Coordinates of C-alpha atoms in Angstrom, one line a residue:
M205 CA 35.6 24.4 -83.3
M206 CA 32.4 25.6 -84.9
R207 CA 31.0 29.0 -83.9
P208 CA 28.3 28.6 -81.3
P209 CA 24.9 30.2 -81.9
R210 CA 23.6 33.1 -79.9
V211 CA 21.8 32.3 -76.7
R212 CA 18.4 33.9 -76.0
L213 CA 19.1 35.3 -72.5
P214 CA 16.0 35.7 -70.2
L215 CA 15.0 39.3 -69.7
G216 CA 14.1 40.2 -66.1
R217 CA 13.2 36.6 -65.2
A218 CA 16.3 35.4 -63.5
A219 CA 16.1 37.3 -60.3
S220 CA 14.7 35.3 -57.4
S221 CA 11.7 36.4 -55.5
A222 CA 11.6 37.1 -51.8
A223 CA 12.3 34.2 -49.5
P224 CA 9.2 32.2 -48.8
G225 CA 7.4 32.8 -45.4
P226 CA 5.4 30.2 -43.6
G227 CA 2.4 30.8 -46.0
R228 CA 4.3 29.7 -49.1
R229 CA 5.3 26.3 -50.3
L230 CA 9.0 25.6 -50.3
L231 CA 11.3 22.9 -51.7
L232 CA 14.2 22.2 -49.3
S233 CA 16.8 19.9 -50.7
T234 CA 20.1 18.2 -49.9
P235 CA 22.4 17.3 -52.7
I236 CA 21.7 13.9 -54.2
F237 CA 24.6 11.8 -53.0
Y238 CA 26.9 10.0 -55.4
A239 CA 26.3 6.3 -55.3
N240 CA 29.9 5.1 -55.7
G241 CA 30.4 4.3 -52.0
P242 CA 28.6 4.2 -48.6
P243 CA 27.5 7.3 -46.6
H244 CA 29.9 9.1 -44.3
I245 CA 29.6 11.9 -41.7
G246 CA 29.7 14.7 -44.4
H247 CA 26.6 13.3 -46.2
V248 CA 24.7 13.0 -42.9
Y249 CA 25.7 16.5 -41.9
S250 CA 24.2 18.0 -45.1
A251 CA 21.0 16.0 -44.4
V252 CA 20.8 16.9 -40.7
L253 CA 21.2 20.6 -41.5
A254 CA 18.3 20.4 -44.0
D255 CA 16.2 18.3 -41.7
A256 CA 16.5 20.8 -38.9
L257 CA 15.4 23.6 -41.2
H258 CA 12.5 21.5 -42.5
R259 CA 11.3 20.5 -39.0
Q260 CA 11.6 24.1 -37.8
R261 CA 9.6 25.4 -40.7
G262 CA 6.8 22.8 -40.0
L263 CA 6.7 23.7 -36.3
R264 CA 6.2 27.4 -37.3
G265 CA 3.0 26.3 -39.0
A266 CA 4.3 26.7 -42.6
V267 CA 2.4 25.4 -45.6
P268 CA 3.6 21.8 -46.1
G269 CA 6.6 21.8 -48.4
R270 CA 8.8 19.2 -49.9
F271 CA 12.1 18.0 -48.5
S272 CA 14.1 16.1 -51.1
T273 CA 17.2 14.0 -51.0
G274 CA 18.4 10.9 -52.9
T275 CA 21.2 9.4 -54.9
D276 CA 23.1 10.4 -58.1
E277 CA 23.6 7.2 -60.0
H278 CA 25.2 8.0 -63.3
G279 CA 28.6 8.9 -64.5
L280 CA 32.1 7.5 -65.1
K281 CA 32.9 7.2 -61.4
I282 CA 29.9 4.8 -60.9
Q283 CA 30.9 2.9 -64.0
Q284 CA 34.4 2.4 -62.7
A285 CA 33.4 1.6 -59.1
A286 CA 31.0 -1.1 -60.4
A287 CA 33.8 -2.6 -62.5
A288 CA 36.1 -2.6 -59.6
A289 CA 33.5 -4.3 -57.4
G290 CA 32.8 -6.9 -60.1
T291 CA 29.2 -5.9 -60.5
S292 CA 27.0 -3.9 -62.9
P293 CA 26.3 -0.2 -62.4
P294 CA 22.5 -0.8 -61.8
E295 CA 23.3 -3.5 -59.1
L296 CA 25.9 -1.2 -57.4
C297 CA 23.5 1.7 -57.4
E298 CA 20.6 -0.4 -56.0
R299 CA 22.9 -1.5 -53.1
V300 CA 24.4 1.9 -52.4
S301 CA 21.2 3.9 -52.7
G302 CA 19.7 1.5 -50.2
L303 CA 22.6 2.2 -47.8
F304 CA 21.9 6.0 -48.1
R305 CA 18.2 5.6 -47.5
Q306 CA 19.0 3.4 -44.5
A307 CA 21.5 5.9 -43.1
L308 CA 19.2 8.9 -43.5
T309 CA 16.3 7.1 -41.9
Q310 CA 18.5 6.0 -39.0
A311 CA 19.5 9.7 -38.6
A312 CA 15.8 10.7 -38.4
I313 CA 15.9 12.7 -41.6
S314 CA 12.3 13.6 -42.4
F315 CA 12.6 13.7 -46.1
T316 CA 9.4 13.6 -48.2
H317 CA 11.0 12.6 -51.5
F318 CA 13.9 10.4 -52.3
T319 CA 15.1 10.8 -55.9
R320 CA 17.2 8.3 -57.8
T321 CA 18.5 9.6 -61.1
S322 CA 17.9 6.1 -62.5
Q323 CA 14.2 6.6 -62.1
P324 CA 12.1 6.9 -65.3
R325 CA 10.4 10.2 -64.2
H326 CA 13.8 11.8 -63.6
R327 CA 15.2 10.5 -66.9
R328 CA 12.2 12.1 -68.7
A329 CA 12.7 15.4 -66.9
V330 CA 16.4 15.5 -67.9
Q331 CA 15.6 14.8 -71.5
R332 CA 13.0 17.5 -71.6
F333 CA 15.4 20.0 -69.9
W334 CA 18.0 19.1 -72.5
G335 CA 15.5 19.8 -75.2
A336 CA 14.7 23.2 -73.7
L337 CA 18.4 24.1 -73.7
R338 CA 18.7 23.0 -77.3
D339 CA 15.6 24.9 -78.4
G340 CA 16.9 28.0 -76.7
G341 CA 20.1 28.0 -78.6
A342 CA 22.3 27.3 -75.5
L343 CA 23.9 24.2 -76.9
Y344 CA 26.3 23.6 -79.8
K345 CA 28.5 20.7 -80.8
G346 CA 32.3 21.1 -80.8
S347 CA 35.6 19.5 -80.2
Y348 CA 36.7 19.8 -76.6
E349 CA 39.9 18.8 -74.9
G350 CA 41.2 19.3 -71.4
W351 CA 42.1 17.8 -68.0
Y352 CA 39.2 15.7 -66.8
C353 CA 38.9 14.6 -63.1
T354 CA 36.8 11.5 -62.9
A355 CA 36.5 11.7 -59.1
E356 CA 34.9 15.2 -59.4
E357 CA 33.2 14.5 -62.8
C358 CA 34.5 17.8 -64.3
F359 CA 37.1 19.4 -66.4
L360 CA 39.7 21.5 -64.6
P361 CA 41.8 24.4 -66.0
E362 CA 45.6 24.4 -65.7
S363 CA 45.4 27.0 -63.0
Q364 CA 43.6 24.5 -60.7
L365 CA 46.3 21.8 -61.1
V366 CA 49.5 21.0 -59.4
Q367 CA 52.1 18.3 -60.0
R368 CA 52.4 15.4 -57.4
G369 CA 54.0 12.0 -57.4
D370 CA 51.8 9.0 -58.3
T371 CA 52.1 5.6 -56.5
R372 CA 55.3 4.9 -58.3
G373 CA 56.8 8.4 -57.6
H374 CA 56.3 9.7 -61.1
P375 CA 55.0 13.3 -61.4
C376 CA 51.4 13.6 -62.5
P377 CA 48.8 16.4 -62.5
V378 CA 46.2 16.5 -59.8
S379 CA 43.5 18.9 -58.6
A380 CA 45.1 21.5 -56.4
E381 CA 42.0 21.5 -54.1
T382 CA 41.3 17.8 -53.7
G383 CA 44.4 16.0 -54.8
H384 CA 42.5 13.8 -57.2
Q385 CA 44.3 12.8 -60.4
V386 CA 43.3 14.2 -63.8
H387 CA 43.8 12.8 -67.3
W388 CA 43.9 14.6 -70.7
T389 CA 40.7 14.0 -72.6
K390 CA 39.8 15.1 -76.2
E391 CA 36.3 14.5 -77.4
E392 CA 33.6 15.9 -79.6
N393 CA 30.9 16.9 -77.1
Y394 CA 27.9 19.2 -76.8
M395 CA 28.9 22.5 -75.2
F396 CA 26.8 24.8 -73.1
R397 CA 27.6 28.5 -73.7
L398 CA 28.2 29.3 -70.1
S399 CA 30.3 32.3 -71.1
A400 CA 27.1 34.1 -72.1
F401 CA 25.8 34.1 -68.6
R402 CA 28.6 35.8 -66.7
E403 CA 26.8 39.2 -66.6
P404 CA 23.4 37.7 -65.8
L405 CA 24.9 35.7 -63.0
Q406 CA 26.6 38.8 -61.6
S407 CA 23.4 40.8 -61.8
W408 CA 21.5 38.0 -60.0
L409 CA 23.9 38.0 -57.1
R410 CA 24.1 41.8 -56.9
D411 CA 20.3 42.0 -56.8
N412 CA 20.0 39.1 -54.3
P413 CA 22.7 39.6 -51.6
G414 CA 21.4 36.7 -49.5
A415 CA 21.1 34.2 -52.4
I416 CA 24.2 32.3 -51.3
T417 CA 24.6 31.9 -47.5
P418 CA 26.9 32.3 -45.5
E419 CA 28.0 35.6 -47.2
P420 CA 31.7 34.6 -47.7
F421 CA 30.6 31.9 -50.2
Q422 CA 28.6 34.5 -52.1
Q423 CA 31.8 36.6 -52.3
Q424 CA 33.7 33.6 -53.5
V425 CA 31.2 33.1 -56.4
L426 CA 31.5 36.7 -57.3
R427 CA 35.3 36.4 -57.5
W428 CA 34.9 33.3 -59.7
L429 CA 32.7 35.4 -62.0
E430 CA 35.4 38.0 -62.3
E431 CA 37.5 35.4 -64.0
E432 CA 37.1 33.9 -67.4
L433 CA 34.0 31.7 -67.6
P434 CA 34.6 29.2 -70.4
D435 CA 31.8 27.3 -72.1
L436 CA 31.0 24.0 -70.4
S437 CA 31.1 20.5 -71.9
V438 CA 27.7 19.0 -71.2
S439 CA 28.0 15.6 -72.8
R440 CA 30.5 12.7 -73.1
E441 CA 31.0 10.2 -75.9
R442 CA 28.7 7.3 -75.3
S443 CA 31.4 4.8 -76.3
R444 CA 33.4 5.9 -73.2
L445 CA 30.4 6.5 -70.9
P446 CA 27.4 4.2 -71.7
W447 CA 26.1 4.5 -68.0
G448 CA 24.0 7.6 -68.2
I449 CA 21.1 9.3 -69.9
P450 CA 21.6 9.5 -73.7
V451 CA 21.3 12.8 -75.5
P452 CA 17.9 13.0 -77.2
G453 CA 18.4 12.5 -80.9
D454 CA 22.1 11.7 -80.7
A455 CA 22.9 8.1 -79.7
T456 CA 26.6 8.8 -79.7
Q457 CA 26.5 11.1 -76.7
T458 CA 25.6 10.8 -72.9
I459 CA 24.3 13.8 -71.0
Y460 CA 26.9 15.2 -68.5
V461 CA 26.3 13.7 -65.1
W462 CA 26.1 17.1 -63.4
V463 CA 23.4 18.3 -65.7
D464 CA 21.6 15.1 -65.0
A465 CA 22.0 15.4 -61.3
L466 CA 21.1 19.1 -61.0
V467 CA 17.8 18.6 -62.8
N468 CA 16.6 16.5 -59.8
Y469 CA 15.6 19.8 -58.1
L470 CA 13.1 20.3 -60.9
S471 CA 12.0 16.7 -61.4
V472 CA 11.0 16.4 -57.7
V473 CA 8.5 19.3 -58.2
G474 CA 7.0 17.8 -61.4
Y475 CA 9.1 19.3 -64.2
P476 CA 8.1 19.9 -67.0
E477 CA 4.4 20.0 -66.1
T478 CA 3.8 21.2 -62.5
H479 CA 7.1 22.8 -61.4
G480 CA 5.7 26.3 -61.8
E481 CA 3.6 25.7 -58.7
W482 CA 6.9 25.6 -56.7
W483 CA 9.8 27.1 -58.6
P484 CA 11.8 29.2 -57.7
A485 CA 10.9 28.7 -54.0
A486 CA 13.8 26.3 -53.5
H487 CA 16.5 26.3 -50.9
H488 CA 19.5 24.0 -51.7
V489 CA 21.7 22.8 -48.8
V490 CA 25.1 21.9 -50.3
G491 CA 28.7 21.4 -49.3
K492 CA 31.3 23.9 -50.3
D493 CA 33.0 21.4 -52.6
I494 CA 30.0 21.5 -55.0
L495 CA 29.4 25.3 -54.7
K496 CA 30.5 26.1 -58.3
F497 CA 28.1 23.5 -59.7
H498 CA 25.2 24.9 -57.7
A499 CA 26.0 28.6 -57.8
I500 CA 27.3 29.1 -61.4
Y501 CA 26.4 26.1 -63.6
W502 CA 22.9 25.5 -62.2
P503 CA 21.6 29.1 -62.2
A504 CA 23.0 29.6 -65.7
L505 CA 21.3 26.4 -67.0
L506 CA 18.1 27.6 -65.4
M507 CA 18.4 31.0 -67.0
A508 CA 19.0 29.3 -70.4
V509 CA 15.6 27.6 -70.2
G510 CA 13.8 30.8 -69.0
L511 CA 13.6 29.8 -65.3
A512 CA 14.9 31.8 -62.3
P513 CA 17.7 30.6 -60.1
P514 CA 16.8 29.0 -56.8
E515 CA 15.9 31.4 -54.0
R516 CA 18.7 30.4 -51.7
I517 CA 21.8 28.2 -51.7
L518 CA 22.9 27.3 -48.2
V519 CA 26.5 26.2 -48.1
H520 CA 28.4 24.4 -45.4
S521 CA 32.0 23.4 -45.0
H522 CA 33.6 20.0 -44.3
W523 CA 34.4 17.8 -41.3
T524 CA 38.0 16.9 -40.6
V525 CA 39.1 14.1 -38.2
H526 CA 41.7 15.1 -35.7
G527 CA 42.7 17.9 -38.0
Q528 CA 43.1 15.7 -41.1
K529 CA 40.9 15.6 -44.1
M530 CA 38.8 12.4 -44.3
S531 CA 40.2 9.9 -46.7
K532 CA 39.8 6.2 -47.5
S533 CA 43.5 5.9 -47.9
L534 CA 44.1 7.3 -44.3
G535 CA 41.4 5.0 -43.0
N536 CA 39.7 7.9 -41.1
V537 CA 36.3 8.0 -42.7
V538 CA 33.6 8.4 -40.0
D539 CA 30.7 5.9 -40.2
P540 CA 27.5 7.8 -39.2
S541 CA 25.8 4.5 -38.3
A542 CA 28.5 3.7 -35.7
C543 CA 28.3 7.3 -34.4
I544 CA 24.6 7.0 -33.8
Q545 CA 25.1 3.7 -32.1
Q546 CA 27.8 5.1 -29.8
Y547 CA 26.5 8.6 -29.1
T548 CA 22.8 7.9 -29.6
L549 CA 20.7 9.5 -32.4
D550 CA 20.1 12.8 -30.6
G551 CA 23.6 13.0 -29.2
F552 CA 25.1 12.7 -32.7
R553 CA 22.6 15.2 -34.2
Y554 CA 23.2 17.7 -31.4
F555 CA 27.0 17.4 -31.9
L556 CA 26.8 18.0 -35.6
L557 CA 24.5 21.0 -35.4
R558 CA 26.1 22.5 -32.3
Q559 CA 29.7 22.2 -33.5
G560 CA 29.2 22.6 -37.2
V561 CA 29.9 26.1 -38.4
P562 CA 28.9 26.5 -42.0
E563 CA 31.6 28.9 -43.0
R564 CA 34.6 27.0 -41.7
D565 CA 35.7 23.3 -41.5
C566 CA 35.0 21.6 -38.2
D567 CA 37.0 18.9 -36.5
Y568 CA 35.6 15.6 -35.3
Y569 CA 37.0 13.5 -32.5
E570 CA 35.4 11.3 -29.9
E571 CA 36.5 13.3 -26.8
K572 CA 34.8 16.4 -28.2
V573 CA 31.5 14.6 -28.8
V574 CA 31.4 13.0 -25.3
K575 CA 32.4 16.2 -23.5
L576 CA 29.8 18.4 -25.3
V577 CA 26.9 16.0 -25.2
N578 CA 27.5 15.1 -21.5
S579 CA 27.9 18.7 -20.5
E580 CA 24.9 20.2 -22.4
L581 CA 22.3 17.4 -22.8
A582 CA 23.0 15.0 -19.9
D583 CA 24.1 17.4 -17.2
A584 CA 22.8 20.9 -17.9
L585 CA 19.4 20.1 -19.5
G586 CA 18.8 16.7 -18.1
G587 CA 19.9 17.7 -14.6
L588 CA 17.7 20.7 -14.6
L589 CA 14.6 18.7 -15.6
N590 CA 15.4 16.0 -13.1
R591 CA 15.9 18.4 -10.2
S592 CA 12.9 20.6 -10.9
T593 CA 10.5 17.7 -11.2
S594 CA 11.9 15.4 -8.4
P595 CA 9.5 14.3 -5.7
S596 CA 11.6 16.0 -3.0
I597 CA 11.2 19.4 -4.7
N598 CA 7.9 19.0 -6.4
P599 CA 5.9 16.4 -4.4
S600 CA 2.6 17.3 -6.0
N601 CA 4.0 16.4 -9.4
T602 CA 2.3 19.5 -10.9
Y603 CA 3.1 22.7 -12.8
P604 CA 2.8 24.9 -9.7
R605 CA 1.4 28.3 -9.5
F606 CA 3.3 31.5 -10.1
S607 CA 3.1 34.3 -7.5
E608 CA 3.1 37.8 -8.8
S609 CA 3.9 39.1 -5.3
C610 CA 7.1 37.0 -5.2
F611 CA 8.1 37.9 -8.7
P612 CA 6.5 41.3 -9.5
K613 CA 6.8 42.7 -13.0
L614 CA 9.5 45.3 -13.7
L615 CA 8.1 48.7 -14.7
A616 CA 9.4 50.9 -17.4
D617 CA 11.7 52.6 -15.0
G618 CA 13.3 49.3 -14.0
K619 CA 11.6 49.2 -10.6
T620 CA 8.7 47.1 -9.2
K621 CA 5.4 48.2 -7.6
A622 CA 6.3 46.2 -4.5
A623 CA 9.2 44.3 -3.1
G624 CA 9.4 40.7 -4.1
R625 CA 11.8 37.8 -3.7
A626 CA 13.3 37.9 -7.2
C627 CA 16.7 39.6 -7.7
A628 CA 18.3 41.4 -10.6
E629 CA 19.8 38.2 -12.0
D630 CA 16.3 36.6 -12.1
Y631 CA 14.9 39.5 -14.2
E632 CA 17.9 39.1 -16.5
L633 CA 17.1 35.4 -16.9
V634 CA 13.4 36.2 -17.7
A635 CA 14.4 38.8 -20.3
L636 CA 17.0 36.4 -21.9
V637 CA 14.5 33.5 -22.2
A638 CA 11.7 35.8 -23.4
S639 CA 13.9 36.9 -26.3
L640 CA 15.2 33.4 -27.1
P641 CA 12.4 32.2 -29.5
L642 CA 12.8 35.1 -31.9
K643 CA 16.6 34.9 -31.8
V644 CA 16.5 31.2 -32.5
A645 CA 14.1 31.8 -35.5
D646 CA 16.5 34.4 -36.9
Y647 CA 19.5 32.1 -36.5
F648 CA 17.7 29.3 -38.4
E649 CA 16.7 31.8 -41.1
S650 CA 20.3 32.9 -41.5
F651 CA 21.6 29.3 -41.6
Q652 CA 23.4 29.7 -38.2
I653 CA 21.8 26.8 -36.3
Y654 CA 24.9 26.5 -34.2
K655 CA 24.3 30.0 -32.9
A656 CA 20.7 29.1 -32.0
L657 CA 22.0 26.2 -30.0
E658 CA 24.7 28.4 -28.3
G659 CA 21.8 30.7 -27.2
I660 CA 19.7 27.8 -25.9
S661 CA 22.7 26.4 -24.0
L662 CA 23.5 29.7 -22.4
C663 CA 19.9 30.0 -21.2
V664 CA 20.0 26.5 -19.8
R665 CA 23.1 27.4 -17.8
Q666 CA 21.5 30.6 -16.5
T667 CA 18.4 28.6 -15.5
N668 CA 20.5 26.2 -13.6
S669 CA 22.1 29.1 -11.8
F670 CA 18.7 30.5 -11.0
F671 CA 17.6 27.2 -9.5
Q672 CA 20.9 26.8 -7.6
R673 CA 20.9 30.5 -6.4
H674 CA 17.5 30.1 -4.6
R675 CA 18.0 26.6 -3.2
P676 CA 14.4 25.5 -3.2
W677 CA 15.3 22.4 -1.2
K678 CA 16.1 24.8 1.7
L679 CA 12.7 26.5 1.8
D680 CA 10.2 25.6 4.6
R681 CA 6.9 24.3 3.0
R682 CA 5.1 24.9 6.3
D683 CA 5.5 28.6 5.9
P684 CA 2.8 29.8 3.4
A685 CA 5.1 32.6 2.1
E686 CA 8.0 30.2 1.6
Q687 CA 5.6 27.8 -0.3
L688 CA 4.6 30.6 -2.6
W689 CA 8.2 31.4 -3.4
L690 CA 9.0 27.7 -3.8
D691 CA 6.2 27.2 -6.3
T692 CA 7.3 30.3 -8.2
I693 CA 10.9 29.1 -8.5
I694 CA 9.6 25.8 -9.9
H695 CA 7.1 27.5 -12.2
V696 CA 9.8 29.7 -13.7
T697 CA 12.1 26.8 -14.1
L698 CA 9.5 24.6 -15.8
E699 CA 8.5 27.5 -18.1
C700 CA 12.2 27.8 -19.1
L701 CA 12.4 24.1 -19.8
R702 CA 9.2 24.2 -21.8
V703 CA 10.7 26.9 -24.1
Y704 CA 14.0 24.9 -24.4
G705 CA 12.1 21.7 -25.2
M706 CA 10.0 23.5 -27.9
L707 CA 13.0 25.1 -29.5
L708 CA 15.1 21.9 -29.5
Q709 CA 12.5 19.9 -31.4
P710 CA 14.1 20.4 -34.9
V711 CA 17.5 19.3 -33.5
V712 CA 17.0 16.5 -31.0
P713 CA 13.4 15.4 -31.6
H714 CA 13.4 12.4 -29.2
T715 CA 15.0 14.3 -26.3
A716 CA 12.7 17.3 -26.9
D717 CA 9.7 15.0 -26.8
K718 CA 10.8 13.6 -23.5
V719 CA 11.1 17.1 -22.0
L720 CA 7.7 18.2 -23.3
S721 CA 6.0 15.0 -22.3
R722 CA 7.4 15.2 -18.8
L723 CA 6.0 18.8 -18.6
A724 CA 2.6 17.5 -20.0
V725 CA 2.8 19.7 -23.1
G726 CA 0.4 18.0 -25.5
P727 CA 1.2 17.4 -29.2
E728 CA -1.2 20.2 -30.3
E729 CA 0.7 22.6 -27.9
R730 CA 4.1 22.2 -29.4
G731 CA 4.0 24.6 -32.4
L732 CA 6.4 27.5 -32.5
S733 CA 4.2 30.1 -34.1
A734 CA 2.3 30.8 -30.8
L735 CA 5.1 30.1 -28.4
T736 CA 4.9 32.3 -25.3
F737 CA 7.0 32.4 -22.1
L738 CA 5.9 33.0 -18.6
P739 CA 2.5 34.6 -19.3
R740 CA 1.7 35.0 -15.6
Y741 CA 4.6 37.4 -15.3
E742 CA 2.7 39.6 -17.8
G743 CA -0.5 39.2 -15.9
K744 CA -2.0 36.7 -18.4
P745 CA -3.3 33.1 -17.7
C746 CA -0.9 30.2 -18.1
P747 CA -2.6 27.1 -19.5
F748 CA -0.1 24.8 -17.8
E749 CA -0.5 26.2 -14.3
G750 CA -1.9 23.5 -11.9
R751 CA -1.6 20.8 -14.6
A752 CA -0.3 17.4 -13.5
L753 CA 3.1 16.6 -15.0
G754 CA 3.6 13.7 -17.3
P755 CA 5.1 10.4 -16.3
D756 CA 8.7 10.3 -15.1
T757 CA 10.6 8.2 -17.6
G758 CA 13.9 8.4 -15.8
L759 CA 17.0 10.3 -16.9
L760 CA 16.5 12.6 -19.8
F761 CA 19.8 11.7 -21.4
H762 CA 22.3 9.1 -20.1
R763 CA 25.9 10.3 -19.9
L764 CA 28.2 8.9 -22.7
E765 CA 31.3 6.9 -21.9
K766 CA 34.4 6.9 -24.0
S767 CA 34.5 3.8 -26.1
S768 CA 37.4 1.6 -27.1
Q769 CA 35.6 1.2 -30.5
H770 CA 36.0 4.3 -32.7
P771 CA 33.3 4.9 -35.3
I772 CA 35.9 5.3 -38.0
E773 CA 35.8 3.6 -41.5
C774 CA 32.6 3.4 -43.3
A775 CA 30.8 0.1 -43.8
K776 CA 32.2 -1.9 -46.7
L777 CA 30.1 -2.4 -49.8

């Protein structure tokens, strides 16, 4: 193998800048999904996580950013899948990319850009990026051999392989992590001197402790960087892989599919002309199975062309089904389209974001979905809205007035100026809900959306307890004092519901819209940047007080029933 040239490492340019606030533009991205088969629950989970972050940022009044997704359409796996399906790679990609766009639209993913790696603008960006790598001395041509995994489109070292029996019972090497078969490959390829970037990558992560979130994944990457970091093969012989972007100036080679795919994060912001207006303000949402590509290969490639790594890499784990890994061979791949049909769009989104914990694998089964959605959306939230706006409780169909004499403000010493009707638990509820918006914002920022939803769910339960504790249906409206207290109970309950509806907009947009519309909260009043709670308790005016409620559209969320049809097995190509 010929000796590689020295690489010009960037000096002081690889550290990412501070995370962008609402006043800065941001690129938020999902991975571009591999177009060799239809979408499953894992793809939609990545997209729903990113979508919730994108919606929440918009509701905070942020400068409009870009939210990108798309399909990765090159590589040996695509080439083989097309041959097996009796079609051409372009025809397969056209069909599968359409399935992904349809699935993401059906899941209410509010993407602004959908990238296909077969698009001319992306191809041009990849070729320019390759040229920058070459001109910077990061590439050299050499003979390479090793175990190649087509399913994962990467070479694997011996340490990551185990022996297992093939379909005939013969021992064969497979990936220890995924079980995919590997085959020995020897080629003359272009190599990227990844080994030169071990220390710059370590420095980047030491200087940016939140660059990879959750923190255990950052520690995993640091452990990888303590090991040997061999140079990376970044091309394949074109005679073996014609389906891909050719290496500029060398018609015998095809650019490695992962280099091709990763550059989508630059092509979507106008590389090589206008990317500087955005980069490195980029947050990538990725699954843990592609962490090494995003947290080692991608930052190193960027450093090699003089660009900083992305500001954040947000990593999530996988979904299992009844404790088993999803697999076509097991027939347990979950079809997101069937889930949306069975559990409703908001029901499915809520389940994924409420149960999905990024740092550990989560288990899917129908009973869990039905129980969670019925308990928290249909019964707790829906029941509270229905009871507090029903004609028997609120015959005027208005946002009633708050009485400071019934619910006097607590002083610094924990006492009130005068005796009211509110008890200690009521003050605890008010304090809990008042602190909720900031807690939810912090959980979104730290990529813990499930904790935000836990907090909202707790508050909804506490508000139901408040309503039940004071039994407004027992109060005598003919007594002016009782009427004041009744109106105050309803006012506090509706204020709580308004906060929950506002905070749930990024997660369950249709359900949140129904809550806010019923409370007559206008579109221009739904931003999170100026969200206040119970201003009358603080002695300030409430713009909703006395306002007529919106139309009653019936149940907020219909209870789910267990179905005999399980949403297992993706749609066939």
